[in-house]
Tab-separated table of C-alpha atoms in Angstrom:
chain	number	residue	atom	x	y	z
P	1	MET	CA	3.052	-15.612	22.688
P	2	PRO	CA	-0.756	-15.285	22.438
P	3	MET	CA	-1.806	-14.180	18.937
P	4	GLU	CA	-4.863	-12.312	20.224
P	5	LYS	CA	-2.430	-9.896	21.880
P	6	PHE	CA	0.443	-9.848	19.408
P	7	PRO	CA	0.306	-8.952	15.713
P	8	ASN	CA	1.543	-11.020	12.822
P	9	ILE	CA	5.252	-10.208	13.128
P	10	SER	CA	8.094	-12.518	12.103
P	11	PHE	CA	11.822	-12.058	12.513
P	12	VAL	CA	14.508	-13.071	10.041
P	13	GLY	CA	18.259	-12.589	9.858
P	14	ARG	CA	21.607	-14.103	10.764
P	15	VAL	CA	21.582	-13.387	14.455
P	16	SER	CA	21.481	-15.632	17.508
P	17	ALA	CA	18.244	-17.212	18.702
P	18	GLU	CA	18.733	-15.284	21.918
P	19	SER	CA	18.785	-11.972	20.003
P	20	VAL	CA	15.591	-12.918	18.149
P	21	GLU	CA	13.830	-13.868	21.397
P	22	LYS	CA	14.910	-10.605	23.013
P	23	LYS	CA	13.623	-8.500	20.102
P	24	ALA	CA	10.379	-10.465	19.956
P	25	LEU	CA	9.796	-9.733	23.638
P	26	GLU	CA	10.541	-6.039	23.092
P	27	TYR	CA	7.993	-5.886	20.293
P	28	GLU	CA	5.379	-7.728	22.341
P	29	GLN	CA	5.823	-5.231	25.162
P	30	GLN	CA	5.665	-2.145	22.980
P	31	VAL	CA	2.605	-3.438	21.157
P	32	THR	CA	0.587	-4.703	24.117
P	33	GLU	CA	1.511	-2.088	26.706
P	34	ASP	CA	0.152	1.433	26.865
P	35	HIS	CA	2.244	3.448	24.411
P	36	ARG	CA	2.167	6.427	26.736
P	37	LEU	CA	4.388	4.583	29.184
P	38	ASN	CA	7.323	4.751	26.765
P	39	LEU	CA	7.056	8.252	25.331
P	40	THR	CA	10.080	10.509	25.284
P	41	PRO	CA	9.656	13.815	27.174
P	42	GLU	CA	9.693	15.656	23.842
P	43	ILE	CA	6.888	13.569	22.321
P	44	GLU	CA	4.894	13.727	25.543
P	45	ALA	CA	5.116	17.523	25.534
P	46	LYS	CA	3.903	17.679	21.922
P	47	LEU	CA	1.048	15.313	22.660
P	48	ASN	CA	-0.011	17.500	25.569
P	49	GLN	CA	-0.096	20.398	23.118
P	50	TYR	CA	-1.716	18.788	20.087
P	51	GLU	CA	-3.621	15.669	21.104
P	52	VAL	CA	-7.423	15.693	20.961
P	53	PRO	CA	-8.991	13.324	23.526
P	54	LYS	CA	-11.057	10.513	22.019
P	55	SER	CA	-14.734	10.721	22.849
P	56	PRO	CA	-16.698	7.634	23.950
P	57	LYS	CA	-18.270	7.687	20.482
P	58	ASN	CA	-14.804	7.676	18.871
P	59	VAL	CA	-13.764	4.702	20.958
P	60	GLN	CA	-16.917	2.774	20.068
P	61	LEU	CA	-16.483	3.429	16.358
P	62	PHE	CA	-12.775	2.567	16.410
P	63	GLU	CA	-13.587	-0.708	18.144
P	64	HIS	CA	-16.111	-1.393	15.385
P	65	ALA	CA	-13.415	-0.673	12.798
P	66	ASP	CA	-11.097	-3.186	14.449
P	67	THR	CA	-13.852	-5.796	14.689
P	68	TRP	CA	-14.554	-5.407	10.981
P	69	ALA	CA	-10.843	-5.743	10.178
P	70	GLN	CA	-10.682	-8.911	12.272
P	71	GLU	CA	-13.589	-10.353	10.304
P	72	ARG	CA	-11.600	-9.786	7.117
P	73	GLN	CA	-8.659	-11.592	8.699
P	74	LYS	CA	-10.910	-14.550	9.547
P	75	ILE	CA	-12.255	-14.720	5.995
P	76	CYS	CA	-8.672	-14.882	4.744
P	77	GLY	CA	-7.774	-17.646	7.197
P	78	VAL	CA	-5.293	-15.745	9.363
P	79	GLN	CA	-5.280	-15.409	13.130
P	80	THR	CA	-6.799	-12.253	14.548
P	81	TYR	CA	-5.761	-9.900	17.318
P	82	ASP	CA	-7.190	-6.803	18.971
P	83	PHE	CA	-6.029	-3.351	17.972
P	84	PRO	CA	-6.800	-1.329	21.122
P	85	PRO	CA	-8.193	2.216	20.781
P	86	ARG	CA	-5.480	3.397	23.194
P	87	ASN	CA	-3.004	2.887	20.307
P	88	ILE	CA	-4.920	5.437	18.214
P	89	PHE	CA	-3.908	9.067	18.656
P	90	LEU	CA	-6.002	11.972	17.375
P	91	LEU	CA	-4.170	15.239	16.715
P	92	THR	CA	-5.044	18.712	15.551
P	93	GLU	CA	-4.092	19.283	11.914
P	94	GLU	CA	-1.229	21.560	12.993
P	95	GLY	CA	0.027	18.905	15.370
P	96	TYR	CA	-0.245	16.169	12.753
P	97	ARG	CA	1.787	18.145	10.211
P	98	GLU	CA	4.471	18.872	12.792
P	99	MET	CA	4.689	15.459	14.431
P	100	VAL	CA	3.999	13.137	11.487
P	101	ARG	CA	5.438	15.403	8.784
P	102	GLY	CA	3.285	13.783	6.162
P	103	ARG	CA	0.416	14.519	3.848
P	104	GLY	CA	-2.974	12.881	4.087
P	105	SER	CA	-5.102	12.496	7.182
P	106	GLY	CA	-3.668	9.440	8.909
P	107	ALA	CA	-0.527	7.380	9.371
P	108	ALA	CA	0.242	3.812	10.483
P	109	TYR	CA	3.352	2.866	12.420
P	110	VAL	CA	3.284	-0.851	11.765
P	111	GLU	CA	6.270	-1.831	13.946
P	112	SER	CA	4.770	-0.300	17.084
P	113	GLN	CA	1.136	-0.888	15.997
P	114	ARG	CA	0.215	2.770	16.392
P	115	VAL	CA	-2.221	4.889	14.374
P	116	VAL	CA	-2.176	8.672	14.244
P	117	ALA	CA	-4.953	10.668	12.576
P	118	ILE	CA	-6.162	14.232	12.225
P	119	ASP	CA	-9.243	14.778	14.365
P	120	ARG	CA	-12.261	15.990	12.444
P	121	ALA	CA	-15.912	16.751	13.102
P	122	ASN	CA	-17.012	14.315	10.383
P	123	THR	CA	-16.846	11.130	12.457
P	124	PHE	CA	-17.824	8.990	9.471
P	125	ARG	CA	-14.708	9.941	7.510
P	126	LEU	CA	-12.530	9.946	10.640
P	127	THR	CA	-13.534	6.351	11.372
P	128	ALA	CA	-12.870	5.339	7.768
P	129	PHE	CA	-9.401	6.937	7.903
P	130	VAL	CA	-8.602	5.122	11.149
P	131	PHE	CA	-9.819	1.830	9.673
P	132	HIS	CA	-7.494	2.333	6.693
P	133	GLU	CA	-4.477	2.684	8.987
P	134	ILE	CA	-5.531	-0.238	11.203
P	135	MET	CA	-5.605	-2.389	8.071
P	136	HIS	CA	-2.020	-1.410	7.300
P	137	CYS	CA	-1.028	-2.418	10.828
P	138	LYS	CA	-2.727	-5.803	10.457
P	139	GLY	CA	-0.740	-6.738	7.361
P	140	LYS	CA	2.062	-9.278	7.627
P	141	ILE	CA	5.199	-7.714	9.136
P	142	VAL	CA	8.686	-9.143	8.714
P	143	ILE	CA	11.500	-7.555	10.704
P	144	GLU	CA	15.042	-8.196	9.537
P	145	LEU	CA	17.611	-8.382	12.328
P	146	SER	CA	21.275	-8.008	11.418
P	147	GLN	CA	24.476	-7.500	13.341
P	148	HIS	CA	26.775	-4.673	12.296
P	149	GLU	CA	29.767	-3.464	14.272
P	150	GLY	CA	28.534	-5.319	17.336
P	151	ASP	CA	25.010	-3.851	17.338
P	152	ILE	CA	21.697	-5.462	16.366
P	153	HIS	CA	19.961	-3.436	13.657
P	154	GLU	CA	16.261	-3.678	12.808
P	155	ASN	CA	14.717	-3.158	9.389
P	156	VAL	CA	11.131	-3.577	8.186
P	157	LEU	CA	11.566	-5.998	5.319
P	158	ARG	CA	7.866	-6.654	4.700
P	159	SER	CA	4.713	-4.755	5.568
P	160	GLY	CA	1.540	-6.174	4.075
P	161	LEU	CA	2.257	-6.529	0.370
P	162	VAL	CA	5.174	-4.092	0.515
P	163	VAL	CA	8.671	-5.487	0.012
P	164	GLY	CA	11.573	-3.405	1.319
P	165	SER	CA	15.315	-3.642	0.835
P	166	THR	CA	17.683	-5.393	3.223
P	167	ASN	CA	19.811	-3.707	5.876
P	168	LYS	CA	22.867	-4.359	3.702
P	169	LYS	CA	21.324	-2.633	0.671
P	170	ASN	CA	20.213	0.262	2.845
P	171	ARG	CA	23.744	0.771	4.177
P	172	GLU	CA	25.054	0.702	0.615
P	173	GLY	CA	22.665	3.479	-0.378
P	174	GLU	CA	20.435	1.195	-2.450
P	175	LYS	CA	17.252	1.475	-0.413
P	176	HIS	CA	14.141	0.598	-2.395
P	177	THR	CA	10.513	-0.391	-1.913
P	178	HIS	CA	8.248	-2.486	-4.119
P	179	LEU	CA	4.491	-3.085	-4.319
P	180	ILE	CA	3.626	-0.035	-2.199
P	181	GLY	CA	1.056	1.126	-4.773
P	182	LEU	CA	-0.628	-2.279	-4.774
P	183	GLU	CA	-0.679	-2.314	-0.971
P	184	GLU	CA	-2.440	1.057	-0.898
P	185	ALA	CA	-4.897	-0.118	-3.550
P	186	VAL	CA	-5.935	-3.163	-1.516
P	187	VAL	CA	-6.196	-1.278	1.786
P	188	ALA	CA	-8.134	1.586	0.159
P	189	GLN	CA	-10.517	-0.901	-1.455
P	190	GLU	CA	-11.099	-2.403	1.977
P	191	GLU	CA	-11.922	1.126	3.139
P	192	VAL	CA	-14.589	1.272	0.419
P	193	TYR	CA	-16.217	-1.933	1.670
P	194	PHE	CA	-15.930	-0.840	5.300
P	195	SER	CA	-17.587	2.505	4.493
P	196	PHE	CA	-20.600	0.675	3.056
P	197	ASP	CA	-20.894	-1.247	6.329
P	198	LEU	CA	-20.321	1.852	8.444
P	199	LEU	CA	-23.278	3.629	6.849
P	200	ARG	CA	-25.570	0.943	8.240
P	201	ARG	CA	-24.752	1.886	11.837
P	202	PRO	CA	-27.392	3.862	13.785
P	203	GLU	CA	-25.004	6.813	14.193
P	204	PHE	CA	-25.068	7.416	10.444
P	205	ARG	CA	-28.686	6.586	9.635
P	206	GLU	CA	-29.533	10.204	8.801
P	207	LEU	CA	-26.437	10.550	6.611
P	208	LYS	CA	-27.373	7.403	4.705
P	209	GLU	CA	-30.963	8.578	4.275
P	210	ARG	CA	-29.763	11.899	2.822
P	211	MET	CA	-27.322	10.170	0.495
P	212	ASP	CA	-29.950	7.625	-0.627
P	213	SER	CA	-32.690	10.228	-1.138
P	214	GLU	CA	-33.730	11.339	-4.619
P	215	SER	CA	-31.852	14.635	-4.239
P	216	GLY	CA	-28.873	12.772	-2.824
P	217	GLN	CA	-28.715	10.402	-5.785
P	218	GLN	CA	-28.970	13.361	-8.148
P	219	THR	CA	-26.091	15.054	-6.342
P	220	LYS	CA	-24.051	11.858	-6.616
P	221	ARG	CA	-24.678	11.572	-10.361
P	222	GLU	CA	-23.649	15.192	-10.846
P	223	ILE	CA	-20.426	14.683	-8.867
P	224	LEU	CA	-19.509	11.509	-10.761
P	225	THR	CA	-20.231	13.154	-14.126
P	226	ARG	CA	-18.266	16.286	-13.247
P	227	THR	CA	-15.239	14.502	-11.812
P	228	GLY	CA	-15.050	11.306	-13.850
P	229	LEU	CA	-14.945	9.267	-10.646
P	230	VAL	CA	-16.644	5.887	-10.303
P	231	GLU	CA	-19.118	5.170	-7.509
P	232	ASP	CA	-16.575	3.323	-5.338
P	233	ASP	CA	-14.365	6.427	-5.349
P	234	LEU	CA	-17.020	8.519	-3.618
P	235	SER	CA	-16.897	8.001	0.130
P	236	TRP	CA	-19.177	10.744	1.351
P	237	PHE	CA	-21.128	13.675	-0.059
P	238	ASP	CA	-23.552	16.349	1.099
P	239	SER	CA	-26.687	16.627	-1.006
P	240	GLU	CA	-27.267	20.242	0.062
P	241	SER	CA	-23.819	21.805	-0.315
P	242	GLY	CA	-22.521	19.457	-3.016
P	243	GLU	CA	-19.358	18.848	-0.978
P	244	TYR	CA	-17.833	15.408	-1.235
P	245	GLU	CA	-14.795	13.349	-0.283
P	246	MET	CA	-13.298	10.454	-2.143
P	247	VAL	CA	-11.531	7.322	-1.007
P	248	GLY	CA	-7.792	7.608	-1.509
P	249	TYR	CA	-5.682	6.097	-4.291
P	250	PRO	CA	-8.349	5.985	-7.033
P	251	GLY	CA	-5.702	5.383	-9.713
P	252	GLN	CA	-4.152	2.475	-7.834
P	253	ARG	CA	-7.597	0.972	-7.199
P	254	LYS	CA	-8.336	1.294	-10.919
P	255	VAL	CA	-5.223	-0.781	-11.596
P	256	LEU	CA	-6.387	-3.333	-9.012
P	257	ARG	CA	-9.831	-3.588	-10.618
P	258	TYR	CA	-8.208	-4.099	-14.013
P	259	LEU	CA	-5.937	-6.806	-12.619
P	260	CYS	CA	-8.861	-8.637	-11.024
P	261	ARG	CA	-10.981	-8.426	-14.169
P	262	GLU	CA	-8.290	-9.679	-16.546
P	263	ILE	CA	-7.014	-12.422	-14.220
P	264	ALA	CA	-10.582	-13.621	-13.613
P	265	ASP	CA	-11.158	-13.758	-17.375
P	266	GLU	CA	-7.924	-15.695	-17.895
P	267	GLN	CA	-8.520	-18.080	-14.979
P	268	GLY	CA	-12.245	-18.593	-15.462
P	269	SER	CA	-13.014	-17.240	-11.985
P	270	THR	CA	-14.663	-14.081	-10.652
P	271	ASP	CA	-13.251	-10.636	-9.936
P	272	ASN	CA	-14.081	-11.079	-6.254
P	273	GLU	CA	-12.255	-14.414	-6.013
P	274	VAL	CA	-9.159	-12.847	-7.526
P	275	TYR	CA	-9.427	-9.800	-5.259
P	276	PHE	CA	-9.363	-12.025	-2.181
P	277	GLU	CA	-6.035	-13.479	-3.322
P	278	PHE	CA	-4.598	-9.969	-3.087
P	279	LEU	CA	-6.210	-9.434	0.320
P	280	LYS	CA	-4.853	-12.769	1.551
P	281	GLY	CA	-1.411	-11.670	0.366
P	282	HIS	CA	-1.725	-8.505	2.454
P	283	PHE	CA	-2.481	-10.469	5.616
P	284	SER	CA	-0.149	-13.419	5.043
P	285	GLY	CA	2.736	-11.777	3.227
P	286	ARG	CA	2.832	-14.673	0.761
P	287	LEU	CA	3.370	-13.340	-2.751
P	288	PRO	CA	3.947	-16.408	-5.003
P	289	THR	CA	0.228	-16.955	-5.664
P	290	ILE	CA	-0.272	-13.315	-6.675
P	291	ALA	CA	2.876	-13.310	-8.796
P	292	LYS	CA	1.771	-16.469	-10.601
P	293	LEU	CA	-1.666	-15.014	-11.347
P	294	VAL	CA	-0.206	-11.751	-12.675
P	295	GLU	CA	2.524	-13.387	-14.781
P	296	GLY	CA	0.065	-15.998	-16.049
P	297	THR	CA	-2.241	-13.261	-17.314
P	298	PHE	CA	0.098	-10.470	-18.419
P	299	GLY	CA	3.303	-12.311	-19.196
P	300	GLU	CA	6.847	-12.443	-17.873
P	301	GLY	CA	8.008	-9.318	-16.043
P	302	ALA	CA	4.462	-8.088	-15.327
P	303	PHE	CA	4.682	-8.634	-11.585
P	304	ARG	CA	7.942	-6.711	-11.401
P	305	ARG	CA	6.337	-3.867	-13.356
P	306	LEU	CA	3.372	-3.903	-10.984
P	307	GLY	CA	5.814	-3.698	-8.100
P	308	ASP	CA	7.112	-0.393	-9.441
P	309	MET	CA	3.737	1.319	-9.015
P	310	GLY	CA	4.020	3.987	-6.355
P	311	LYS	CA	1.453	6.079	-4.493
P	312	ASP	CA	1.248	9.045	-6.890
P	313	ASP	CA	-1.366	9.443	-9.629
P	314	ASN	CA	1.080	9.427	-12.550
P	315	SER	CA	2.607	6.160	-11.416
P	316	ALA	CA	-0.816	4.518	-11.387
P	317	VAL	CA	-1.645	5.820	-14.886
P	318	GLN	CA	1.693	4.619	-16.269
P	319	THR	CA	1.331	1.214	-14.610
P	320	LEU	CA	-2.157	0.723	-16.041
P	321	GLU	CA	-0.944	1.540	-19.551
P	322	ALA	CA	2.058	-0.764	-19.175
P	323	LEU	CA	-0.120	-3.647	-18.006
P	324	LYS	CA	-2.584	-3.115	-20.858
P	325	LYS	CA	0.272	-3.350	-23.361
P	326	LYS	CA	1.584	-6.486	-21.678
P	327	ARG	CA	-1.880	-8.032	-21.716
P	328	LEU	CA	-2.274	-7.321	-25.417
P	329	SER	CA	1.129	-8.855	-26.182
P	330	PHE	CA	0.296	-11.864	-24.008
P	331	LEU	CA	-2.993	-12.483	-25.847
P	332	LYS	CA	-1.348	-12.119	-29.265
P	333	ALA	CA	1.347	-14.604	-28.322
P	334	LYS	CA	-1.297	-16.953	-26.976
P	335	GLU	CA	-3.202	-16.859	-30.281
P	336	LYS	CA	-0.092	-17.876	-32.209
P	337	LYS	CA	0.402	-21.044	-30.173
């Protein structure tokens, strides 16, 4: 099947080749066809109530977001594919809370390659949110197919860097997920880089000029001093009102920066070179290289500990402290050799 139309999905499991081919075709159809053709009457009714039509400007910016994501795929040596704007749904905040039942401002449905986001007047932040979710969708996806009581069951085993439990473990009540905090760190860091690029577009020239002005830089310094954030954490701010928004998962990104710095020091490389190994892992799903780098810098068990980092702030703080202790122990043991 043509990769420019179909995302990076693989199928595993002890089922017949015919079953795999059938599921692969189903996924190709649901990804490449207009999602509205397969909506249930209930979902269609809710969309009619809560959906906000995308403006031509929205579509243009979302296409730019996808183009930028494809460039990142190329840099990492993976095949690219288009993420069509028709697979992006904008909802009112009320509609988002009811239909998605989640916090935040956007959600990615990786299996169906669908993005849902809260519509907002600030098109700069809206585009950045949509880019974040597109990046999740472009991560490596592994679908486990298993047969149970005569039926074929599907389970997302891998999504980007995230490792999920098997169908068997799920049925036994042992469902678990690993590396979700690291996945969010990498995708959020990509959002940081994308936001820098987005500010260079003509649509946001005035915003960039205000942010780069003398008063804007003063406002930024005041915000960073008051909040303890670093510059990468600050996505957008208003030099007149002092309002600002930050890129998500600052704690997880702090862990990622620490990982890159320490691994680069241990390997004699650069932070950026190490970072791209994590980004490659997101797109390819291959974890051995990352695991080797982490264990070779922090010691045995470090990668498993990193895998326990979740999406909440406390988890990121605890993971950073645990890795610092492991790094110290690793260096002490190294000195004794």
